[in-house]
Short mmCIF file of C-alpha atoms in Angstrom, two decimals:
data_model
loop_
_atom_site.label_atom_id
_atom_site.label_comp_id
_atom_site.label_asym_id
_atom_site.label_seq_id
_atom_site.Cartn_x
_atom_site.Cartn_y
_atom_site.Cartn_z
CA MET K 228 -15.50 -18.04 -21.90
CA ALA K 229 -13.58 -14.79 -21.44
CA LYS K 230 -9.83 -15.01 -21.74
CA SER K 231 -7.75 -13.76 -18.86
CA VAL K 232 -5.97 -10.50 -19.52
CA ALA K 233 -2.20 -10.76 -19.76
CA VAL K 234 -0.66 -8.74 -16.96
CA SER K 235 2.96 -7.63 -16.85
CA VAL K 236 4.25 -5.71 -13.86
CA PRO K 237 7.93 -4.71 -13.89
CA PRO K 238 9.59 -5.70 -10.61
CA VAL K 239 10.79 -2.98 -8.29
CA ASP K 240 14.47 -3.67 -9.02
CA ALA K 241 13.79 -3.33 -12.75
CA LEU K 242 12.08 0.03 -12.22
CA LEU K 243 14.86 1.44 -10.08
CA GLY K 244 17.93 -0.58 -10.99
CA ASP K 245 18.90 1.31 -14.16
CA LEU K 246 18.74 4.76 -12.56
CA PRO K 247 22.22 6.32 -12.49
CA THR K 248 21.99 6.95 -8.75
CA ALA K 249 20.73 3.50 -7.69
CA HIS K 250 23.15 1.22 -5.89
CA ARG K 251 23.47 -1.34 -3.14
CA ALA K 252 24.66 0.16 0.13
CA LEU K 253 24.59 -0.40 3.86
CA PRO K 254 22.40 1.95 5.94
CA ILE K 255 23.78 5.43 6.54
CA GLY K 256 26.55 5.42 9.14
CA ARG K 257 27.60 1.82 8.42
CA ARG K 258 29.28 2.15 5.03
CA ILE K 259 32.92 1.46 4.32
CA ALA K 260 35.05 2.34 1.34
CA GLY K 261 34.14 0.56 -1.89
CA GLN K 262 30.46 -0.03 -1.08
CA GLY K 263 29.09 2.58 -3.45
CA CYS K 264 29.25 6.33 -3.18
CA HIS K 265 26.83 9.07 -4.19
CA GLY K 266 26.35 9.25 -7.93
CA THR K 267 27.99 5.91 -8.74
CA LYS K 268 26.15 3.08 -10.44
CA VAL K 269 26.57 -0.33 -8.85
CA ASP K 270 24.65 -3.45 -9.87
CA ALA K 271 21.30 -2.95 -8.12
CA LEU K 272 20.31 -6.57 -8.75
CA SER K 273 23.32 -8.07 -7.02
CA SER K 274 22.52 -10.14 -3.97
CA SER K 275 23.53 -8.21 -0.89
CA ALA K 276 22.60 -9.89 2.36
CA GLY K 277 19.57 -8.11 3.70
CA HIS K 278 20.25 -4.73 2.09
CA GLY K 279 17.98 -3.15 -0.52
CA THR K 280 18.52 -0.72 -3.35
CA ARG K 281 19.25 2.87 -2.39
CA VAL K 282 18.22 5.62 -4.79
CA ARG K 283 19.80 9.06 -4.64
CA PHE K 284 18.56 12.34 -6.05
CA ILE K 285 20.90 14.93 -7.57
CA TYR K 286 21.59 18.19 -5.78
CA PHE K 287 22.63 21.66 -6.96
CA PRO K 288 25.68 23.16 -5.26
CA THR K 289 24.41 25.70 -2.73
CA VAL K 290 26.16 28.74 -1.36
CA ASP K 291 24.40 29.46 1.93
CA ASP K 292 21.15 28.98 3.80
CA ASN K 293 19.53 31.83 1.88
CA ASP K 294 19.95 30.06 -1.45
CA HIS K 295 16.63 29.72 -3.28
CA ARG K 296 17.29 26.00 -3.78
CA VAL K 297 17.30 25.20 -0.05
CA ALA K 298 13.58 24.29 -0.08
CA TYR K 299 14.14 22.17 -3.20
CA HIS K 300 16.96 20.28 -1.48
CA GLN K 301 14.75 19.76 1.57
CA HIS K 302 12.20 17.93 -0.63
CA LEU K 303 15.02 15.83 -2.11
CA MET K 304 16.39 14.83 1.30
CA VAL K 305 12.98 13.91 2.79
CA ALA K 306 12.06 11.85 -0.28
CA GLU K 307 15.45 10.13 -0.33
CA VAL K 308 15.45 9.16 3.36
CA LEU K 309 11.85 7.91 3.44
CA LEU K 310 12.26 6.02 0.16
CA GLY K 311 15.34 4.37 1.64
CA ARG K 312 13.23 3.11 4.53
CA VAL K 313 10.56 1.78 2.14
CA LEU K 314 13.10 -0.19 0.12
CA ALA K 315 14.95 -1.42 3.22
CA ALA K 316 11.69 -2.65 4.77
CA ARG K 317 10.79 -4.44 1.54
CA ALA K 318 14.24 -6.05 1.38
CA ALA K 319 13.74 -7.28 4.97
CA GLY K 320 10.46 -8.95 3.99
CA LEU K 321 8.24 -6.40 5.74
CA ARG K 322 5.10 -4.68 4.46
CA PRO K 323 6.80 -1.40 3.49
CA MET K 324 3.86 1.02 3.85
CA ALA K 325 0.44 1.27 5.47
CA PRO K 326 -1.21 4.52 4.34
CA SER K 327 -4.33 3.86 6.44
CA LEU K 328 -2.58 3.30 9.81
CA ASP K 329 -1.63 6.38 11.83
CA TYR K 330 -0.03 6.98 15.23
CA ALA K 331 -3.44 6.75 16.94
CA ALA K 332 -3.88 3.22 15.58
CA GLU K 333 -0.39 2.35 16.82
CA ALA K 334 -1.28 3.60 20.29
CA ARG K 335 -4.50 1.56 20.30
CA ALA K 336 -2.47 -1.56 19.48
CA THR K 337 0.44 -1.03 21.85
CA VAL K 338 -0.57 1.20 24.80
CA ARG K 339 -2.74 -0.54 27.41
CA PRO K 340 -5.28 1.81 29.06
CA PRO K 341 -5.87 1.67 32.84
CA ARG K 342 -8.29 -1.08 33.84
CA ALA K 343 -10.52 1.34 35.76
CA MET K 344 -11.10 3.33 32.61
CA PHE K 345 -13.73 0.88 31.28
CA HIS K 346 -16.60 -1.14 32.66
CA PRO K 347 -15.88 -4.91 32.54
CA ALA K 348 -18.86 -5.42 30.23
CA THR K 349 -17.49 -3.16 27.50
CA LEU K 350 -15.71 -4.54 24.45
CA GLU K 351 -12.73 -2.28 25.01
CA TYR K 352 -12.23 -3.81 28.48
CA ARG K 353 -12.50 -7.33 27.05
CA ARG K 354 -10.00 -6.41 24.36
CA TRP K 355 -7.28 -5.64 26.92
CA TYR K 356 -8.30 -7.63 30.03
CA ARG K 357 -9.48 -11.15 30.80
CA ALA K 358 -12.62 -11.94 32.82
CA ASP K 359 -10.56 -12.25 36.02
CA GLY K 360 -9.05 -8.79 35.49
CA THR K 361 -5.57 -9.89 34.42
CA ALA K 362 -4.05 -7.93 31.55
CA ARG K 363 -3.37 -9.48 28.17
CA ALA K 364 0.13 -9.32 26.70
CA GLN K 365 -1.41 -7.99 23.48
CA PRO K 366 -4.96 -6.78 22.85
CA LEU K 367 -7.43 -9.01 21.05
CA THR K 368 -7.76 -8.41 17.32
CA GLN K 369 -11.07 -7.82 15.53
CA GLU K 370 -11.25 -11.47 14.55
CA ALA K 371 -10.45 -12.82 18.03
CA LEU K 372 -12.77 -10.39 19.81
CA SER K 373 -15.60 -11.22 17.39
CA LEU K 374 -15.21 -14.95 18.07
CA ARG K 375 -15.18 -14.38 21.82
CA LEU K 376 -18.24 -12.12 21.66
CA ALA K 377 -20.15 -14.61 19.52
CA ALA K 378 -19.35 -17.41 21.99
CA THR K 379 -20.05 -15.59 25.24
CA ASP K 380 -23.09 -13.56 24.14
CA GLU K 381 -24.49 -16.21 21.76
CA LEU K 382 -24.57 -13.81 18.80
CA PRO K 383 -24.37 -14.60 15.09
CA MET K 384 -20.86 -13.94 13.75
CA LYS K 385 -22.13 -11.20 11.43
CA GLU K 386 -23.62 -9.26 14.33
CA ALA K 387 -20.58 -9.92 16.52
CA ARG K 388 -18.25 -8.53 13.85
CA ALA K 389 -20.47 -5.47 13.43
CA ARG K 390 -20.48 -4.76 17.18
CA VAL K 391 -16.71 -5.13 17.42
CA ALA K 392 -16.19 -2.77 14.50
CA GLN K 393 -18.57 -0.14 15.89
CA ARG K 394 -17.98 -0.38 19.66
CA SER K 395 -14.27 -1.08 20.05
CA HIS K 396 -10.87 0.00 18.79
CA ALA K 397 -9.89 -3.54 17.84
CA LEU K 398 -7.77 -3.79 14.68
CA PRO K 399 -7.58 -6.53 12.04
CA THR K 400 -4.97 -9.17 12.81
CA LEU K 401 -2.59 -8.19 10.01
CA ASP K 402 -2.73 -4.49 10.85
CA GLN K 403 -2.18 -5.02 14.57
CA ALA K 404 0.77 -7.36 13.97
CA TRP K 405 2.26 -4.83 11.53
CA LEU K 406 1.97 -1.98 14.04
CA ILE K 407 3.50 -4.00 16.87
CA ASP K 408 6.39 -5.22 14.70
CA ARG K 409 6.94 -1.73 13.32
CA ARG K 410 7.59 -0.30 16.78
CA SER K 411 10.44 -2.78 17.38
CA THR K 412 11.99 -2.47 13.89
CA PRO K 413 15.25 -0.47 13.59
CA LEU K 414 14.68 3.01 12.20
CA GLU K 415 16.56 2.42 8.93
CA GLN K 416 14.18 -0.47 8.11
CA ARG K 417 11.03 0.82 9.77
CA PRO K 418 8.00 0.78 7.40
CA LEU K 419 6.08 4.00 6.81
CA ASN K 420 2.77 4.74 8.52
CA GLN K 421 0.14 7.19 7.31
CA VAL K 422 1.94 10.37 8.40
CA GLU K 423 5.25 9.26 6.91
CA CYS K 424 3.57 8.17 3.66
CA HIS K 425 2.05 11.64 3.33
CA ALA K 426 5.47 13.19 3.99
CA LEU K 427 7.02 11.07 1.22
CA ILE K 428 4.23 11.94 -1.23
CA ASP K 429 4.46 15.66 -0.43
CA ALA K 430 8.23 15.57 -0.90
CA LEU K 431 7.93 13.87 -4.30
CA ASP K 432 5.29 16.38 -5.38
CA GLY K 433 7.63 19.15 -4.23
CA VAL K 434 10.52 17.65 -6.21
CA TRP K 435 8.36 17.46 -9.34
CA GLN K 436 6.99 20.97 -9.07
CA SER K 437 10.42 22.44 -8.29
CA SER K 438 12.07 20.66 -11.23
CA ALA K 439 10.29 22.65 -13.94
CA GLY K 440 13.52 23.78 -15.60
CA ALA K 441 15.46 22.13 -18.41
CA SER K 442 18.74 21.57 -16.56
CA HIS K 443 20.27 18.11 -16.34
CA VAL K 444 19.75 18.02 -12.57
CA GLU K 445 16.04 18.85 -12.79
CA CYS K 446 15.39 16.41 -15.64
CA ALA K 447 17.19 13.63 -13.79
CA ASN K 448 15.26 14.27 -10.59
CA ARG K 449 11.94 14.25 -12.47
CA ARG K 450 12.87 10.91 -14.01
CA ILE K 451 13.70 9.50 -10.57
CA ALA K 452 10.46 10.89 -9.07
CA LEU K 453 8.40 9.23 -11.84
CA ARG K 454 10.03 5.86 -11.19
CA VAL K 455 9.52 6.21 -7.44
CA ALA K 456 5.81 7.00 -7.90
CA ALA K 457 5.47 3.86 -10.04
CA VAL K 458 7.27 1.78 -7.38
CA LEU K 459 5.02 3.05 -4.60
CA GLY K 460 1.96 2.00 -6.62
CA SER K 461 3.38 -1.48 -7.19
CA LEU K 462 4.12 -2.01 -3.48
CA LEU K 463 0.55 -1.50 -2.22
CA ASP K 464 -1.62 -4.63 -2.01
CA GLU K 465 -4.76 -2.67 -1.12
CA TYR K 466 -6.35 -0.12 -3.43
CA VAL K 467 -5.34 3.45 -2.64
CA ALA K 468 -6.50 6.41 -4.70
CA SER K 469 -3.53 8.33 -6.03
CA PRO K 470 -2.31 10.74 -3.33
CA PHE K 471 -0.18 12.79 -5.73
CA LYS K 472 -1.08 16.32 -6.77
CA SER K 473 1.12 16.26 -9.88
CA ALA K 474 -0.69 14.71 -12.84
CA ALA K 475 2.36 12.86 -14.20
CA LEU K 476 3.20 11.27 -10.84
CA SER K 477 -0.46 10.40 -10.30
CA GLU K 478 -0.68 8.66 -13.67
CA ALA K 479 2.49 6.63 -13.02
CA PHE K 480 1.18 5.62 -9.59
CA ASN K 481 -2.27 4.61 -10.91
CA GLU K 482 -0.91 2.62 -13.84
CA HIS K 483 1.43 0.47 -11.77
CA HIS K 484 -0.93 0.20 -8.80
CA LEU K 485 -3.76 -1.26 -10.88
CA ALA K 486 -1.35 -3.47 -12.82
CA HIS K 487 -0.04 -4.84 -9.51
CA LEU K 488 -3.55 -5.64 -8.29
CA ARG K 489 -4.36 -7.39 -11.58
CA GLN K 490 -1.11 -9.34 -11.33
CA THR K 491 -2.11 -10.45 -7.83
CA ILE K 492 -5.37 -11.85 -9.23
CA GLU K 493 -3.56 -13.76 -11.98
CA ASN K 494 -0.96 -15.15 -9.57
CA SER K 495 -3.71 -16.31 -7.20
CA ARG K 496 -5.55 -18.03 -10.05
CA GLN K 497 -2.39 -19.92 -10.97
CA VAL K 498 -1.85 -20.99 -7.35
CA GLU K 499 -5.48 -22.13 -7.13
CA SER K 500 -5.02 -24.23 -10.26
CA ALA K 501 -1.71 -25.68 -9.06
CA SER K 502 -3.16 -26.48 -5.64
CA GLY K 503 -5.95 -28.48 -7.23
CA THR K 504 -3.66 -30.25 -9.69
CA LEU K 505 -0.83 -31.07 -7.31
CA LEU K 506 -3.12 -31.94 -4.41
CA ALA K 507 -1.36 -29.45 -2.17
CA GLY K 508 -4.27 -29.54 0.19
CA PRO K 509 -7.30 -27.38 0.91
CA LYS K 510 -5.32 -24.90 3.01
CA ALA K 511 -3.22 -23.70 0.06
CA TRP K 512 -6.27 -23.60 -2.21
CA PHE K 513 -8.33 -21.53 0.23
CA ALA K 514 -5.38 -19.18 0.85
CA ALA K 515 -5.03 -18.57 -2.89
CA LYS K 516 -8.76 -18.11 -3.33
CA THR K 517 -8.88 -15.64 -0.43
CA ALA K 518 -6.00 -13.66 -1.93
CA ARG K 519 -7.73 -13.58 -5.32
CA MET K 520 -11.07 -12.46 -3.88
CA ARG K 521 -9.30 -9.77 -1.86
CA ALA K 522 -7.52 -8.47 -4.97
CA GLU K 523 -10.76 -8.57 -6.98
CA HIS K 524 -12.40 -6.52 -4.25
CA GLN K 525 -9.59 -3.97 -4.45
CA ILE K 526 -10.00 -3.75 -8.23
CA GLY K 527 -13.71 -3.23 -7.67
CA LEU K 528 -12.92 -0.33 -5.34
CA ALA K 529 -10.65 1.16 -7.99
CA MET K 530 -13.41 0.98 -10.58
CA SER K 531 -16.12 2.35 -8.29
CA PRO K 532 -17.90 5.62 -9.18
CA ALA K 533 -16.16 7.34 -6.26
CA VAL K 534 -12.83 7.09 -8.07
CA SER K 535 -11.71 10.22 -9.88
CA THR K 536 -12.60 10.58 -13.55
CA THR K 537 -8.94 10.58 -14.51
CA MET K 538 -8.89 6.86 -13.77
CA ARG K 539 -12.32 5.90 -15.11
CA LEU K 540 -12.89 8.05 -18.19
CA SER K 541 -9.47 8.14 -19.74
CA GLY K 542 -10.36 6.38 -23.00
CA ARG K 543 -7.78 3.70 -22.24
CA PRO K 544 -8.42 0.00 -21.58
CA VAL K 545 -9.68 -0.63 -18.04
CA VAL K 546 -9.84 -4.07 -16.40
CA ALA K 547 -12.76 -4.85 -14.13
CA VAL K 548 -14.13 -7.95 -12.43
CA VAL K 549 -17.59 -9.01 -13.63
CA GLY K 550 -19.08 -12.28 -12.48
CA GLY K 551 -15.78 -13.40 -10.98
CA ARG K 552 -13.86 -12.92 -14.26
CA LEU K 553 -11.60 -10.20 -15.59
CA HIS K 554 -12.92 -8.21 -18.56
CA THR K 555 -11.41 -5.30 -20.48
CA PHE K 556 -13.54 -2.22 -21.08
CA VAL K 557 -12.81 0.76 -23.32
CA ASP K 558 -14.99 3.82 -22.78
CA GLY K 559 -17.37 1.70 -20.76
CA ARG K 560 -17.76 -1.02 -23.43
CA ARG K 561 -16.25 -4.45 -23.80
CA PRO K 562 -14.58 -4.93 -27.23
CA GLY K 563 -16.36 -7.60 -29.26
CA ALA K 564 -19.41 -7.69 -27.02
CA ARG K 565 -22.80 -7.30 -28.62
CA LEU K 566 -24.61 -4.09 -28.07
CA ALA K 567 -27.94 -4.57 -26.33
CA PRO K 568 -30.90 -3.60 -28.55
CA PRO K 569 -32.47 -0.32 -27.54
CA ALA K 570 -35.52 -0.59 -25.32
CA PRO K 571 -38.77 0.00 -27.23
CA VAL K 572 -40.41 3.35 -26.71
CA TYR K 573 -44.17 3.43 -26.49
CA ALA K 574 -46.13 6.56 -27.15
CA THR K 575 -49.28 7.28 -25.21
CA PHE K 576 -52.21 9.09 -26.69
CA GLY K 577 -54.71 11.00 -24.68
#
């Protein structure tokens, strides 16, 4: 029986808390004296009601708008503001980022089209309107629309799900709820969608590439950018190929992202075991099993041939799911596993 691989993922507060510019603070515009100022180090792990860690970059003094560091400071400000929203959303218990959901998806979940725009038989009409023509408060999700289609049209669930995915703009339940909640969340805590995630990544890449010097400011900002890249990887529950252009940021993101997914698998296994032992009921057991299978699927995506060679052929240990279990591979081989004997070669003679 293969042993489970020990997984250790540093928490977000541990990754950011010891940075010299990390502190607890109220959102911008609501601070008072004594609540942490720029450049001061306050205990980032202290319990502040509802407020997350804020991380600041370090700026050069500039003379005027023509200073060559203006573009550099622009990257710093964009990264700082968007990172503040990520950490504030996390502190509020929200999913902090959704790199796959853009403004078009938000419109499909929140903006009801005119009823005359669709024929009543179409799935898009059924998503927004009932059979009597009355509008729904919220559109049906993929799951709800699939169930309704299977019941009304007497289709197998597999075919119903395929039709909904191909012939409607219905979103998964979790994604639709996230988009609807995001629209009503205050700006300082609003999670990042696809466009804003790209803006944060581009800003961090810009900070890294512009901090090529040996000054204290540039070295400090590179250190902060590396930690932030690692944090972003550890906050994503679904596999995302590294979006960074800088190799160092990409490596930090990949390392912590895969470690987070592996940790999710281990945590789910422990919950499954506890649910069976403590008789917590089938609901908790199935929830843990679903979470584990989802994380295993994400690991499988990370190890797929479509992933860049920097993640697959690095010569470092790689964890993959084989037969429902975690195994460690180095250069495509499992340490301690027997090598299969070579296939016999038969020569043919004319």
